[in-house]
Amino acid sequence: MQPVNLRKWLLRAEEPDEEGIVQLSQELNIQKLTAQALILRGIVNKEQGIEFLRANLSALPDPDLLPDMTIACARLEKALVQGEKIAVHGDYDVDGITGCTLFVETLRAFGGQVEYHIPLRLKDGYGLSADAIRHAHEHGCSIILSVDCGVSAQVEADFASELGLDLIITDHHQPPDHLPVCHALVNPQLTSGTSPWKDLSGVGVAFFVLIALRRRLRENGYFSTRKEPDLRQGLDLVALGTIADIVPLGGINRLLVRSGLQLLEAGTRPGIAALKRVADVKQVTSGVVGFRLAPRLNAAGRLEDAALGVKLLLGDDPQDIEPLAEMLDGFNRDRQKIEQQTLLEAISQVEKLDQPDRYSLVLSSPNWHSGVIGIVASRLVERYHRPTVLIAFENGLGKGSARSISGFHLYQALSRSAEPLAGFGGHAMAAGLSIAEENLDDFKVAFEAAARSQLSATDLLPMLYHDGEVALSSFNLSVLKELEMLNPYGVGNPQPAFISRNCQVLAPRILADKHLKFDIEENGCRVGCIAFGQAGKFDQLGGDVDLLYRPGINQWRGKESVQLQVVDFRASGCCNDE
């Protein structure tokens, strides 16, 4: 199977009419280009535009609308009032690390006695740990509070009940047909199909639990003799976990992340400041969080102990924090090396497939590290545009990570392919599974059948979405600074991208053996371009080209200029996209 090189360029949504663009532009006092981008994101009237651009926390919905919220908060209030010990059980990814940190520091600020547990990826696996439940019981805890896990933990919930522990599950993963029996189960996936809550991250759910709990405590006079914590100070954790978990950054998540990014930029949390230093971060954006900060926290869980990430985020002593940050940075470098070797081995397997027309990829090896296979699966999806599962086997048992493409719901597909599996869980675009080695071939057949039933050949062609065709002269610093009001960017709110056609390429060169840098000129307007990771396409820069790009502002030696980050380019007139 060869990498997919051809990509289809499509307008992000139905083309807006000029009258609608002009009207929204005038109502919001914004440029037409900004209004066009908003309409293509479903923001079509003045009220929606104001809400989107202001992104005010006052617009957050009532947390008690989430299922079992009042039950969970009543039990936590009782524990705080009576001095009962609470055990927080997180997960080993960034969402679980930040959610655990948020619960621990805030409940302690409320006056609670709180301990925490993060499972070891290689020893404990995903989800609630029976050993952790036993440990909590032995250490006098009366409540276990999960974050980012637990919705599939029927056996563990029963075990907690047997020990007399009240289990409060907060999770955001897709629920199974049979839910665990527990004291309370707060999961936005259990709300109606039209609910605004569906896309919350695990740490986002935790934040709303704390909002509801604080309100309950306030109403009952709990803070009459103690200081009431400012929950906004935890939004840096919410932003970090939400971005890292690649949930859509619209609606509620946009409100949370936009405020949280400001705290991350300020770096008031000592652990965040140390993490920014080792990652050489000068300015925090959602992209910087996703590609610079989150991987270093994730590396602890992938290779060592994710509890180190919680320790870093909770810490306030520089003598402890600085070595921890350096350690996480070292883990990340090790992770990158292991990831690259795994990727090369996986590509070699794909190239040797005897069925090059497969709609899915299921690859495995006893030599792979289960901590990096999710990242490598994502790389293979980018390369081959197929739903991909990578499985690391050890002693006949496999841990798998799956990543998907648009139009293929992974959790539903795994549900239809579940018979050979020992277990699975996840979302539409990412999931995890466990499997015995003797069942691997049966799973490959079942998963391929699920892919073929849900996908067409057209779905296997990557699509790049844009916000319209524009002239290069449309861009200046004022326009680009206004477009930045659409931040934060991510899934569900992509950075604006545009097309320009029949552009002349000037001064092309290769940077660092990986990137392309060149200028383009259209009707006398010349603009600089950077194409990251596209050095292999240098020979295609001859003649006029069409480009799909994200416009931005380049800062160099104190000067600002327009620069286009090229996503894709091709010879002018070679393709007709819809």
Short mmCIF file of N, CA and C in Angstrom, two decimals, residues 26 219 411:
data_model
loop_
_atom_site.label_atom_id
_atom_site.label_comp_id
_atom_site.label_asym_id
_atom_site.label_seq_id
_atom_site.Cartn_x
_atom_site.Cartn_y
_atom_site.Cartn_z
N GLN A 26 -21.43 43.89 8.89
CA GLN A 26 -21.90 45.18 9.38
C GLN A 26 -22.43 45.07 10.81
N GLU A 219 -24.28 27.71 49.30
CA GLU A 219 -25.69 27.85 49.71
C GLU A 219 -25.94 27.31 51.11
N TYR A 411 -15.75 3.77 17.94
CA TYR A 411 -16.39 3.01 19.03
C TYR A 411 -17.49 2.11 18.48
#
